[in-house]
Short mmCIF file of C-alpha atoms in Angstrom, two decimals:
data_model
loop_
_atom_site.label_atom_id
_atom_site.label_comp_id
_atom_site.label_asym_id
_atom_site.label_seq_id
_atom_site.Cartn_x
_atom_site.Cartn_y
_atom_site.Cartn_z
CA MET A 28 -107.73 128.68 -13.19
CA SER A 29 -104.89 129.73 -10.92
CA THR A 30 -104.85 128.48 -7.38
CA ALA A 31 -103.66 129.87 -4.11
CA THR A 32 -100.76 127.42 -4.08
CA ASP A 33 -99.04 128.64 -7.24
CA GLY A 34 -98.73 132.17 -5.86
CA LYS A 35 -100.02 133.70 -9.10
CA VAL A 36 -103.26 135.46 -9.84
CA GLY A 37 -104.42 135.56 -13.43
CA PHE A 38 -105.61 138.65 -15.28
CA GLY A 39 -109.21 137.44 -15.22
CA GLN A 40 -109.19 136.96 -11.47
CA ARG A 41 -107.53 140.35 -10.94
CA THR A 42 -110.26 141.94 -13.06
CA LEU A 43 -112.98 140.25 -11.03
CA ASP A 44 -111.32 141.32 -7.80
CA TRP A 45 -111.15 144.91 -9.06
CA ILE A 46 -114.83 144.86 -10.02
CA GLU A 47 -115.72 143.54 -6.59
CA ARG A 48 -113.63 146.17 -4.77
CA ILE A 49 -115.05 149.06 -6.80
CA GLY A 50 -118.58 147.76 -6.60
CA ASN A 51 -118.42 147.28 -2.84
CA LYS A 52 -117.48 150.93 -2.48
CA LEU A 53 -120.68 152.04 -4.19
CA PRO A 54 -123.50 152.96 -1.79
CA GLU A 55 -126.73 151.00 -1.87
CA PRO A 56 -129.29 152.37 -4.37
CA PHE A 57 -131.24 154.64 -2.03
CA THR A 58 -128.09 156.39 -0.80
CA LEU A 59 -126.72 156.56 -4.35
CA PHE A 60 -129.77 158.40 -5.67
CA LEU A 61 -130.01 160.61 -2.61
CA GLY A 62 -126.47 161.73 -3.41
CA LEU A 63 -127.37 162.24 -7.07
CA PHE A 64 -130.43 164.25 -6.01
CA ILE A 65 -128.27 166.59 -3.92
CA ILE A 66 -125.63 166.91 -6.66
CA THR A 67 -128.34 167.70 -9.23
CA GLY A 68 -129.75 170.30 -6.86
CA LEU A 69 -126.36 171.99 -6.42
CA VAL A 70 -125.54 171.95 -10.13
CA SER A 71 -128.98 173.24 -11.09
CA THR A 72 -128.65 176.10 -8.60
CA ALA A 73 -125.26 177.11 -10.01
CA MET A 74 -126.62 176.97 -13.56
CA ALA A 75 -129.68 179.00 -12.58
CA MET A 76 -127.48 181.68 -11.01
CA ALA A 77 -125.50 181.78 -14.28
CA ASP A 78 -128.78 182.25 -16.23
CA VAL A 79 -128.21 179.13 -18.36
CA THR A 80 -130.93 178.43 -20.90
CA VAL A 81 -131.54 175.68 -23.43
CA ALA A 82 -133.41 175.82 -26.73
CA ILE A 83 -135.24 172.64 -27.69
CA PRO A 84 -134.66 171.82 -31.40
CA GLY A 85 -137.79 171.91 -33.49
CA GLY A 86 -139.55 174.51 -31.34
CA ASP A 87 -139.40 178.15 -30.41
CA GLU A 88 -139.39 177.49 -26.66
CA THR A 89 -136.32 178.34 -24.61
CA ILE A 90 -136.06 176.73 -21.19
CA ALA A 91 -134.30 178.49 -18.33
CA ILE A 92 -132.55 176.18 -15.89
CA LYS A 93 -134.16 176.38 -12.44
CA GLY A 94 -132.24 175.76 -9.23
CA LEU A 95 -133.33 173.57 -6.35
CA PHE A 96 -131.63 175.63 -3.65
CA THR A 97 -133.52 178.79 -4.47
CA GLY A 98 -136.76 180.09 -3.07
CA GLU A 99 -138.67 178.71 -6.03
CA GLY A 100 -136.88 175.37 -5.85
CA LEU A 101 -137.38 174.81 -2.15
CA SER A 102 -141.03 175.75 -2.49
CA TRP A 103 -141.36 173.27 -5.35
CA LEU A 104 -139.81 170.48 -3.28
CA THR A 105 -141.94 171.02 -0.17
CA THR A 106 -145.19 171.21 -2.12
CA THR A 107 -144.61 168.34 -4.56
CA MET A 108 -142.73 165.68 -2.59
CA GLY A 109 -145.82 163.51 -2.19
CA ASP A 110 -146.85 163.93 -5.82
CA ASN A 111 -143.30 163.15 -6.95
CA TYR A 112 -143.54 159.82 -5.13
CA ILE A 113 -147.11 158.80 -5.88
CA GLY A 114 -146.75 160.15 -9.41
CA PHE A 115 -143.67 158.01 -10.13
CA PRO A 116 -145.10 156.31 -13.26
CA PRO A 117 -143.90 152.73 -12.59
CA LEU A 118 -145.97 152.55 -9.39
CA ALA A 119 -149.25 152.82 -11.30
CA THR A 120 -148.32 149.93 -13.58
CA VAL A 121 -146.10 147.73 -11.42
CA LEU A 122 -148.30 147.53 -8.32
CA PRO A 123 -151.41 145.97 -9.93
CA ILE A 124 -149.36 143.46 -11.94
CA LEU A 125 -147.37 142.41 -8.89
CA LEU A 126 -150.52 141.72 -6.89
CA ALA A 127 -151.66 139.29 -9.60
CA VAL A 128 -148.20 137.76 -10.14
CA GLY A 129 -148.00 137.24 -6.38
CA VAL A 130 -151.18 135.16 -6.45
CA ALA A 131 -149.97 133.15 -9.45
CA GLU A 132 -146.65 132.53 -7.71
CA LYS A 133 -147.82 131.81 -4.19
CA SER A 134 -150.62 129.54 -5.33
CA GLY A 135 -147.89 127.38 -6.91
CA MET A 136 -149.01 127.91 -10.50
CA LEU A 137 -145.81 129.45 -11.85
CA ALA A 138 -143.53 126.87 -10.25
CA ALA A 139 -145.75 124.06 -11.54
CA ALA A 140 -145.55 125.48 -15.05
CA VAL A 141 -141.74 125.50 -14.83
CA ARG A 142 -141.67 121.93 -13.56
CA ILE A 143 -143.91 120.58 -16.29
CA ALA A 144 -141.81 122.33 -18.92
CA PHE A 145 -138.78 120.45 -17.64
CA GLY A 146 -140.49 117.15 -16.93
CA LYS A 147 -142.03 116.80 -20.40
CA SER A 148 -138.81 117.49 -22.28
CA PRO A 149 -136.98 114.53 -23.91
CA LYS A 150 -133.33 114.00 -23.02
CA TRP A 151 -131.91 115.67 -26.14
CA LEU A 152 -134.19 118.67 -25.73
CA LEU A 153 -133.47 119.31 -22.06
CA PRO A 154 -130.70 121.91 -22.59
CA TYR A 155 -132.99 123.96 -24.83
CA ALA A 156 -135.89 123.60 -22.38
CA VAL A 157 -133.62 124.88 -19.61
CA GLY A 158 -132.52 127.73 -21.86
CA PHE A 159 -136.07 128.72 -22.70
CA VAL A 160 -137.46 128.47 -19.17
CA GLY A 161 -134.45 130.35 -17.82
CA VAL A 162 -134.67 133.17 -20.36
CA VAL A 163 -138.40 133.73 -19.78
CA GLY A 164 -138.06 133.08 -16.04
CA SER A 165 -138.13 136.80 -15.21
CA ILE A 166 -141.88 136.36 -14.96
CA MET A 167 -141.13 134.92 -11.50
CA ALA A 168 -138.79 137.78 -10.58
CA ASP A 169 -135.84 136.91 -8.37
CA SER A 170 -137.38 133.61 -7.29
CA ALA A 171 -136.39 132.33 -10.75
CA PHE A 172 -132.75 132.33 -9.58
CA VAL A 173 -133.72 130.03 -6.71
CA ILE A 174 -136.22 127.75 -8.43
CA ILE A 175 -134.93 127.17 -11.97
CA PRO A 176 -131.24 126.16 -11.48
CA PRO A 177 -131.80 123.37 -8.91
CA LEU A 178 -134.79 122.03 -10.84
CA ALA A 179 -132.70 122.00 -14.01
CA ALA A 180 -129.99 120.04 -12.18
CA LEU A 181 -132.59 117.59 -10.91
CA VAL A 182 -134.12 116.83 -14.32
CA PHE A 183 -130.68 116.60 -15.96
CA LYS A 184 -129.65 113.99 -13.42
CA ALA A 185 -132.91 112.06 -13.80
CA ALA A 186 -132.35 111.97 -17.57
CA GLY A 187 -128.82 110.62 -17.18
CA ARG A 188 -127.17 113.92 -18.03
CA HIS A 189 -124.73 115.91 -15.90
CA PRO A 190 -126.64 117.81 -13.19
CA MET A 191 -123.99 120.55 -13.01
CA ALA A 192 -124.68 121.45 -16.65
CA GLY A 193 -128.34 121.97 -15.82
CA LEU A 194 -127.47 123.97 -12.72
CA ILE A 195 -125.01 126.29 -14.47
CA GLY A 196 -127.14 126.59 -17.60
CA GLY A 197 -130.29 127.35 -15.65
CA PHE A 198 -128.65 130.17 -13.74
CA ALA A 199 -126.90 131.62 -16.79
CA ALA A 200 -130.05 131.64 -18.91
CA THR A 201 -132.08 133.16 -16.08
CA GLY A 202 -129.58 135.94 -15.40
CA ALA A 203 -128.23 136.76 -18.85
CA GLY A 204 -131.71 136.86 -20.37
CA TYR A 205 -133.42 138.48 -17.41
CA SER A 206 -134.83 141.50 -19.27
CA THR A 207 -136.90 139.53 -21.76
CA SER A 208 -139.90 137.20 -21.69
CA ILE A 209 -142.59 135.94 -24.04
CA VAL A 210 -145.28 137.44 -21.81
CA PRO A 211 -145.40 140.99 -20.43
CA THR A 212 -144.18 141.20 -16.86
CA SER A 213 -143.95 143.88 -14.19
CA LEU A 214 -140.38 144.49 -15.38
CA ASP A 215 -141.86 145.71 -18.67
CA ALA A 216 -144.19 147.96 -16.72
CA LEU A 217 -141.34 149.26 -14.57
CA PHE A 218 -139.10 150.13 -17.52
CA ALA A 219 -142.00 151.64 -19.48
CA GLY A 220 -142.98 153.93 -16.63
CA ILE A 221 -139.46 155.26 -16.22
CA THR A 222 -138.96 155.68 -19.97
CA THR A 223 -142.11 157.71 -20.45
CA SER A 224 -141.54 159.87 -17.37
CA VAL A 225 -138.12 161.15 -18.49
CA MET A 226 -139.54 162.42 -21.78
CA GLU A 227 -141.03 165.32 -19.85
CA THR A 228 -137.64 166.98 -20.33
CA LEU A 229 -138.52 167.46 -24.03
CA PRO A 230 -141.83 169.32 -24.14
CA ASN A 231 -143.75 169.31 -27.42
CA THR A 232 -141.79 166.30 -28.71
CA ASP A 233 -143.99 164.03 -30.80
CA TYR A 234 -143.20 160.50 -29.61
CA THR A 235 -145.09 157.29 -28.93
CA ALA A 236 -145.74 156.70 -25.23
CA VAL A 237 -144.09 153.56 -23.90
CA ASN A 238 -146.27 150.89 -22.30
CA PRO A 239 -145.63 147.35 -21.00
CA VAL A 240 -145.89 145.84 -24.52
CA SER A 241 -143.83 148.45 -26.39
CA ASN A 242 -140.95 145.93 -26.74
CA TYR A 243 -143.19 142.87 -27.01
CA TYR A 244 -142.34 141.74 -30.57
CA PHE A 245 -138.65 142.24 -29.90
CA ASN A 246 -138.94 140.37 -26.60
CA ILE A 247 -140.56 137.35 -28.24
CA ALA A 248 -137.82 137.09 -30.84
CA SER A 249 -135.15 137.67 -28.18
CA SER A 250 -136.57 134.92 -25.96
CA ILE A 251 -136.47 132.37 -28.77
CA VAL A 252 -132.98 133.30 -30.03
CA LEU A 253 -131.41 133.45 -26.56
CA ALA A 254 -133.08 130.20 -25.50
CA VAL A 255 -131.61 128.38 -28.51
CA ILE A 256 -128.16 129.85 -27.87
CA ALA A 257 -128.34 128.95 -24.18
CA GLY A 258 -129.38 125.38 -25.01
CA PHE A 259 -126.58 125.04 -27.56
CA ILE A 260 -123.94 126.27 -25.10
CA ILE A 261 -125.22 123.96 -22.36
CA ASP A 262 -125.32 120.97 -24.70
CA ARG A 263 -122.09 121.49 -26.67
CA LEU A 264 -119.83 123.31 -24.23
CA ILE A 265 -120.86 123.28 -20.58
CA GLU A 266 -121.82 119.62 -20.21
CA PRO A 267 -118.82 118.22 -22.17
CA ASN A 268 -116.57 120.45 -20.08
CA MET A 269 -118.10 119.12 -16.84
CA VAL A 270 -117.50 115.56 -18.05
CA ARG A 271 -113.95 116.31 -19.18
CA LYS A 272 -113.05 117.89 -15.85
CA GLY A 273 -114.58 115.03 -13.92
CA VAL A 274 -116.99 117.21 -11.96
CA PRO A 275 -118.95 114.92 -9.60
CA ARG A 276 -122.52 113.97 -10.50
CA GLU A 277 -123.47 113.21 -6.90
CA TYR A 278 -123.50 115.31 -3.75
CA ALA A 279 -120.16 115.36 -1.99
CA ASN A 280 -121.97 115.01 1.35
CA ALA A 281 -124.34 112.10 1.60
CA SER A 282 -126.75 114.12 3.72
CA GLY A 283 -126.74 116.92 1.16
CA SER A 284 -126.54 120.55 2.01
CA GLY A 285 -129.96 121.36 0.63
CA LEU A 286 -130.79 124.30 -1.53
CA ALA A 287 -128.95 127.44 -0.60
CA ARG A 288 -131.12 129.78 1.37
CA GLU A 289 -132.67 132.53 -0.66
CA TYR A 290 -130.59 135.64 -0.71
CA GLN A 291 -132.42 138.94 -0.98
CA ALA A 292 -131.31 141.18 -3.80
CA PRO A 293 -130.69 144.83 -2.93
CA ASP A 294 -133.41 145.78 -5.38
CA SER A 295 -135.78 143.87 -7.59
CA PRO A 296 -138.69 144.99 -9.73
CA TYR A 297 -140.73 142.59 -7.62
CA GLY A 298 -139.18 143.40 -4.27
CA ASP A 299 -138.01 140.83 -1.75
CA ALA A 300 -137.69 137.32 -3.10
CA SER A 301 -137.38 135.77 0.32
CA ALA A 302 -141.03 134.93 0.59
CA THR A 303 -141.39 133.25 -2.76
CA SER A 304 -141.14 129.80 -1.29
CA ASP A 305 -141.17 128.16 2.08
CA ALA A 306 -137.51 128.01 2.97
CA SER A 307 -137.99 126.94 6.55
CA GLY A 308 -134.93 124.79 6.36
CA GLU A 309 -132.29 123.86 3.86
CA ASP A 310 -133.05 120.18 3.93
CA ASP A 311 -136.73 120.82 3.29
CA ALA A 312 -135.90 122.48 0.01
CA THR A 313 -134.42 119.26 -1.35
CA GLU A 314 -137.97 117.86 -1.51
CA ILE A 315 -138.68 119.81 -4.69
CA LYS A 316 -139.62 117.37 -7.44
CA ALA A 317 -139.68 117.85 -11.17
CA GLU A 318 -142.71 115.60 -11.63
CA LEU A 319 -146.15 117.05 -10.96
CA GLU A 320 -148.73 115.37 -8.80
CA PRO A 321 -152.04 114.54 -10.56
CA GLU A 322 -153.74 117.35 -8.67
CA GLU A 323 -151.14 119.84 -9.86
CA LYS A 324 -151.61 118.71 -13.45
CA ARG A 325 -155.36 119.24 -13.12
CA GLY A 326 -154.70 122.68 -11.68
CA LEU A 327 -152.57 123.67 -14.67
CA ILE A 328 -155.11 122.29 -17.14
CA TRP A 329 -157.97 124.24 -15.57
CA SER A 330 -155.88 127.40 -15.32
CA LEU A 331 -155.10 127.06 -19.04
CA VAL A 332 -158.80 126.58 -19.80
CA ALA A 333 -159.55 129.73 -17.80
CA ALA A 334 -156.90 131.64 -19.76
CA LEU A 335 -158.40 130.48 -23.07
CA LEU A 336 -161.87 131.59 -21.95
CA LEU A 337 -160.51 134.97 -20.93
CA THR A 338 -158.80 135.28 -24.32
CA ALA A 339 -162.11 134.58 -26.06
CA VAL A 340 -163.87 137.24 -23.97
CA ILE A 341 -161.17 139.82 -24.74
CA LEU A 342 -161.17 139.05 -28.46
CA PHE A 343 -164.95 139.31 -28.63
CA SER A 344 -164.91 142.60 -26.71
CA VAL A 345 -162.33 144.31 -28.89
CA LEU A 346 -163.25 142.89 -32.30
CA ILE A 347 -166.95 143.72 -32.31
CA PRO A 348 -167.89 146.80 -34.36
CA ASN A 349 -167.79 150.06 -32.41
CA SER A 350 -165.89 148.40 -29.56
CA PRO A 351 -165.14 150.95 -26.80
CA TRP A 352 -161.55 149.65 -26.83
CA ARG A 353 -160.93 151.01 -30.35
CA ASN A 354 -159.57 154.46 -31.07
CA GLU A 355 -161.49 157.23 -32.86
CA ASP A 356 -160.45 155.82 -36.24
CA GLY A 357 -161.82 152.39 -35.36
CA GLY A 358 -158.36 150.82 -34.98
CA PHE A 359 -155.94 150.00 -32.21
CA LEU A 360 -152.64 151.61 -33.28
CA PRO A 361 -150.71 153.67 -32.40
CA GLU A 362 -152.92 154.44 -29.40
CA SER A 363 -156.24 153.08 -28.22
CA PRO A 364 -158.08 152.14 -25.03
CA LEU A 365 -156.97 148.55 -25.71
CA LEU A 366 -153.27 149.45 -25.49
CA SER A 367 -154.00 151.55 -22.43
CA SER A 368 -155.58 148.45 -20.85
CA ILE A 369 -152.42 146.31 -21.00
CA VAL A 370 -151.89 146.50 -17.24
CA PHE A 371 -155.44 145.29 -16.65
CA ILE A 372 -155.08 142.48 -19.19
CA VAL A 373 -151.83 141.21 -17.67
CA PHE A 374 -153.37 141.52 -14.20
CA ALA A 375 -156.45 139.57 -15.29
CA TYR A 376 -154.49 136.67 -16.79
CA PHE A 377 -152.16 136.15 -13.84
CA MET A 378 -154.90 136.61 -11.26
CA LEU A 379 -157.39 134.30 -12.98
CA MET A 380 -154.87 131.54 -13.66
CA GLY A 381 -153.44 131.77 -10.14
CA VAL A 382 -156.87 131.65 -8.50
CA VAL A 383 -158.11 128.75 -10.64
CA TYR A 384 -154.93 126.76 -10.03
CA GLY A 385 -155.00 127.50 -6.32
CA PHE A 386 -158.66 126.48 -6.07
CA VAL A 387 -157.98 123.12 -7.75
CA VAL A 388 -154.90 122.28 -5.65
CA ARG A 389 -156.48 123.86 -2.55
CA THR A 390 -153.84 126.51 -1.93
CA VAL A 391 -156.65 129.06 -2.40
CA ARG A 392 -159.66 128.01 -0.35
CA SER A 393 -161.23 131.33 0.50
CA MET A 394 -161.02 135.03 -0.12
CA ASN A 395 -158.84 135.24 2.97
CA ASP A 396 -156.18 133.15 1.22
CA LEU A 397 -156.32 135.42 -1.79
CA VAL A 398 -155.98 138.55 0.34
CA ARG A 399 -153.12 136.95 2.27
CA MET A 400 -151.22 136.21 -0.96
CA MET A 401 -151.72 139.74 -2.25
CA SER A 402 -150.69 141.16 1.12
CA GLN A 403 -147.54 139.07 1.05
CA SER A 404 -146.82 140.42 -2.44
CA ILE A 405 -146.87 143.95 -1.06
CA ILE A 406 -144.54 142.93 1.77
CA ASP A 407 -142.22 141.22 -0.70
CA MET A 408 -141.91 144.40 -2.76
CA MET A 409 -141.34 146.75 0.17
CA SER A 410 -137.71 147.35 -0.80
CA PHE A 411 -138.84 148.60 -4.20
CA LEU A 412 -141.52 150.86 -2.69
CA ILE A 413 -138.87 152.49 -0.51
CA LEU A 414 -136.44 152.89 -3.40
CA ALA A 415 -139.23 154.29 -5.60
CA PHE A 416 -139.53 157.27 -3.23
CA ILE A 417 -136.05 158.60 -4.00
CA LEU A 418 -136.23 157.54 -7.66
CA GLY A 419 -139.42 159.57 -8.04
CA GLN A 420 -137.83 162.62 -6.42
CA PHE A 421 -134.75 162.34 -8.65
CA ILE A 422 -136.73 162.04 -11.90
CA ALA A 423 -139.03 164.89 -10.90
CA LEU A 424 -136.07 167.16 -10.04
CA PHE A 425 -134.30 166.27 -13.27
CA ASN A 426 -137.39 167.24 -15.25
CA TRP A 427 -138.30 170.36 -13.25
CA THR A 428 -134.85 171.96 -13.24
CA GLY A 429 -134.40 171.55 -17.00
CA ILE A 430 -131.02 169.88 -16.56
CA GLY A 431 -132.27 166.83 -18.43
CA SER A 432 -133.17 169.00 -21.42
CA TRP A 433 -129.79 170.74 -21.33
CA ILE A 434 -127.85 167.45 -21.20
CA ALA A 435 -129.97 165.95 -23.99
CA VAL A 436 -129.46 168.92 -26.32
CA ALA A 437 -125.74 169.21 -25.56
CA GLY A 438 -125.19 165.46 -25.90
CA ALA A 439 -127.13 165.19 -29.15
CA SER A 440 -125.24 168.17 -30.58
CA GLY A 441 -121.94 166.59 -29.60
CA LEU A 442 -122.78 163.28 -31.26
CA GLU A 443 -123.95 165.05 -34.41
CA ALA A 444 -120.73 167.08 -34.49
CA ILE A 445 -118.62 163.90 -34.62
CA GLY A 446 -121.06 162.12 -36.93
CA LEU A 447 -122.02 159.45 -34.40
CA THR A 448 -125.79 159.36 -34.77
CA GLY A 449 -126.55 155.93 -36.22
CA PHE A 450 -126.64 152.43 -34.78
CA ALA A 451 -123.00 152.75 -33.70
CA ALA A 452 -124.13 155.28 -31.08
CA VAL A 453 -126.72 152.79 -29.84
CA ILE A 454 -124.01 150.10 -29.62
CA GLY A 455 -121.92 152.47 -27.50
CA PHE A 456 -124.92 153.03 -25.24
CA MET A 457 -125.42 149.28 -24.82
CA LEU A 458 -121.75 148.75 -24.02
CA LEU A 459 -121.95 151.44 -21.35
CA ALA A 460 -124.98 149.72 -19.84
CA SER A 461 -123.11 146.40 -19.78
CA VAL A 462 -120.16 147.96 -17.96
CA LEU A 463 -122.36 149.77 -15.44
CA ASN A 464 -124.26 146.52 -14.90
CA LEU A 465 -121.12 145.06 -13.35
CA PHE A 466 -121.38 147.62 -10.56
CA ILE A 467 -125.07 148.58 -10.34
CA ILE A 468 -127.11 145.40 -10.50
CA SER A 469 -130.40 147.07 -9.59
CA GLY A 470 -132.20 147.28 -12.92
CA SER A 471 -134.63 149.99 -11.81
CA SER A 472 -131.81 152.12 -10.40
CA MET A 473 -129.62 151.82 -13.47
CA TRP A 474 -132.42 152.49 -15.95
CA THR A 475 -133.55 155.52 -13.95
CA LEU A 476 -130.01 156.86 -14.10
CA MET A 477 -129.40 156.09 -17.79
CA ALA A 478 -132.90 156.87 -19.09
CA ALA A 479 -132.81 160.37 -17.60
CA VAL A 480 -129.87 161.18 -19.87
CA PHE A 481 -130.03 158.91 -22.90
CA VAL A 482 -133.74 158.64 -23.72
CA PRO A 483 -134.13 162.39 -24.37
CA LEU A 484 -130.70 162.52 -26.02
CA PHE A 485 -131.50 159.80 -28.54
CA SER A 486 -134.96 161.26 -29.07
CA LEU A 487 -133.29 164.43 -30.32
CA LEU A 488 -131.37 162.21 -32.73
CA GLY A 489 -134.68 160.88 -34.04
CA TYR A 490 -135.17 157.62 -32.11
CA GLU A 491 -138.27 156.47 -30.27
CA PRO A 492 -137.90 156.02 -26.49
CA ALA A 493 -139.07 152.39 -26.84
CA PHE A 494 -136.09 151.65 -29.10
CA ILE A 495 -133.57 152.99 -26.58
CA GLN A 496 -135.32 150.98 -23.88
CA ALA A 497 -134.86 147.86 -26.02
CA GLY A 498 -131.15 148.67 -26.34
CA PHE A 499 -130.89 148.97 -22.56
CA ARG A 500 -132.33 145.47 -22.17
CA VAL A 501 -129.38 144.08 -24.12
CA GLY A 502 -126.73 145.87 -22.08
CA ASP A 503 -128.45 145.40 -18.75
CA SER A 504 -128.80 141.62 -18.68
CA ALA A 505 -125.88 139.83 -20.29
CA THR A 506 -123.15 140.79 -17.82
CA GLN A 507 -125.01 140.36 -14.56
CA VAL A 508 -124.06 136.67 -14.36
CA ILE A 509 -120.34 137.49 -14.13
CA THR A 510 -120.35 140.27 -11.56
CA PRO A 511 -119.39 139.27 -8.02
CA LEU A 512 -121.91 141.86 -6.80
CA ASN A 513 -124.88 139.79 -7.97
CA PRO A 514 -126.20 138.48 -4.64
CA TYR A 515 -127.63 135.38 -6.28
CA MET A 516 -124.09 134.30 -7.05
CA ILE A 517 -124.00 133.30 -3.39
CA VAL A 518 -127.07 131.14 -3.92
CA LEU A 519 -125.48 129.47 -6.96
CA LEU A 520 -122.20 128.95 -5.11
CA GLY A 521 -124.08 127.14 -2.35
CA LEU A 522 -125.68 124.87 -4.93
CA VAL A 523 -122.38 124.20 -6.72
CA ARG A 524 -120.69 123.28 -3.44
CA ARG A 525 -123.13 120.43 -3.02
CA TYR A 526 -121.10 118.73 -5.74
CA GLU A 527 -117.77 120.54 -5.36
CA PRO A 528 -117.18 121.56 -1.73
CA ASN A 529 -113.99 123.46 -2.60
CA ALA A 530 -115.54 125.56 -5.37
CA GLY A 531 -115.23 129.32 -5.04
CA LEU A 532 -116.85 132.36 -6.57
CA GLY A 533 -114.21 132.34 -9.32
CA THR A 534 -115.32 128.82 -10.25
CA VAL A 535 -118.90 129.96 -10.68
CA ILE A 536 -118.06 133.10 -12.64
CA SER A 537 -115.69 131.28 -14.98
CA ARG A 538 -118.52 128.90 -15.89
CA MET A 539 -120.79 131.86 -16.65
CA PHE A 540 -118.39 133.47 -19.13
CA PRO A 541 -119.27 131.21 -22.12
CA PHE A 542 -122.81 132.63 -22.08
CA VAL A 543 -122.03 136.35 -21.85
CA ILE A 544 -120.46 137.22 -25.21
CA PRO A 545 -122.74 134.99 -27.36
CA PHE A 546 -125.81 136.38 -25.59
CA TRP A 547 -124.66 139.98 -25.98
CA LEU A 548 -123.66 139.64 -29.62
CA ALA A 549 -126.78 137.73 -30.66
CA TRP A 550 -129.03 140.18 -28.85
CA ALA A 551 -127.22 143.17 -30.37
CA VAL A 552 -127.44 141.64 -33.86
CA LEU A 553 -131.15 141.05 -33.33
CA LEU A 554 -131.62 144.70 -32.38
CA GLY A 555 -129.56 145.63 -35.44
CA ILE A 556 -131.95 143.66 -37.65
CA TRP A 557 -134.85 145.57 -36.14
CA PHE A 558 -132.97 148.81 -36.82
CA VAL A 559 -131.99 148.06 -40.42
CA PHE A 560 -135.44 146.86 -41.47
CA ASP A 561 -137.29 149.39 -39.29
CA LEU A 562 -139.44 146.69 -37.71
CA PRO A 563 -142.05 147.46 -35.03
CA LEU A 564 -140.74 146.73 -31.53
CA GLY A 565 -144.26 146.27 -30.20
CA PRO A 566 -147.82 147.35 -30.99
CA GLY A 567 -147.57 150.92 -32.24
CA ASN A 568 -143.88 151.37 -31.34
CA GLY A 569 -141.25 151.74 -34.04
CA ILE A 570 -137.60 152.73 -34.28
CA HIS A 571 -137.68 156.30 -35.56
CA LEU A 572 -139.70 159.25 -34.35
CA GLY A 573 -142.49 159.99 -36.78
CA GLY A 574 -141.92 156.66 -38.52
#
């Protein structure tokens, strides 16, 4: 790595500087989508005045582009603004799940589960445990970036391994694998809501609606593969490199600088992460321990028992003959009341386990505590609720004007004209997502922007919306650990400087690079396997329309 003293700046550093300069010029998400809303309104008005129409393939319907800045358009806006917001599909799925996840998090259950996963791992298995917990850590939203890396460093040091390897590996696995988890999360609900909503641009298209488990099978496989890769890189590359470079194993300052204060992301599916733990002071945060107290262990055991009992109740309810959760044919796929109950099921698991754990460890002593935790969850997600207002208006305008249909038809025709309709087109889409992820780190913002164009476009090429959503997961996650615009880089830098006071952002990013390409390639290959063998991505969701 070049230094300030040699007067030279390497290509890698110049690239990072360029990314930072360009990214810093982008407006924050609300302003960005407000601008896109106005631009869409102007373009739609010009197209309406030019009497532009679009014919949807496979049907006789011709759609005329409607303009926002016309009498009809302004009337539409003033009469539907509230419905555009409240009707933004992710709100109906994300809000209930976040209330339950908030209880599970604030009761201490999720953090205890992470700690026991680390504490029970033998020395040789630690890198893979860090990889797995990091990859599935999105269940805790942005708090995973604050909780997992320092805990990984702590258990690495206690096991006689290099703490910096745990710190770097924990952050890399959490960030690069952020879009996947072995359990459905509110991120799944958020993406699913956006994906389904943009399909309104293609009326009469026969597709499978996307729900929070539409990518579930793919997510499970992704979590396992990425966790193994992360563990291998930590064990065989990161830790030996830390030893070779002589990176200190102890804090440079005897008093310690404590955990870096939580840094609020500009947008998170869960909202503000600043309330996820009690960060009253930096030194207080150093009291986090990997080992669980006996009471915490009892809490986890009873929460697991509660989850098993709930599983038994659900299985009994859906497997009995004539269960009301079956479809008219007596099954569950491709649609059924059971699949439509996914939000409730996820809510029930998180809420029950959080309440039981909190009751045992006495973080939940009354209904007032439960209400307080849920109230705090709403406060934590306020940034998302504000952003959802303009996202809902943008999606609604895109659908109402017909511009989304026009772009989808024109784009699909263009790709067919050059013969780019297979998996190569999907790879190009994922690469675009990875590049945009360097500049737009808000997952909800970027998927809203990309889904509005690419989900209908690829549907016209014969692909299910759930498949394109799975492709977005690959492109969206891998590169976010190397962009200087990721606010949690500041958190990681603060943690790294406990050991290396002179470390800079370039130091942190350079240590993230070994994870990016292997993660991206492995994830893309995994999606390719799903594509080639036409495997189901989740219950009732395949690769090809009508498949």
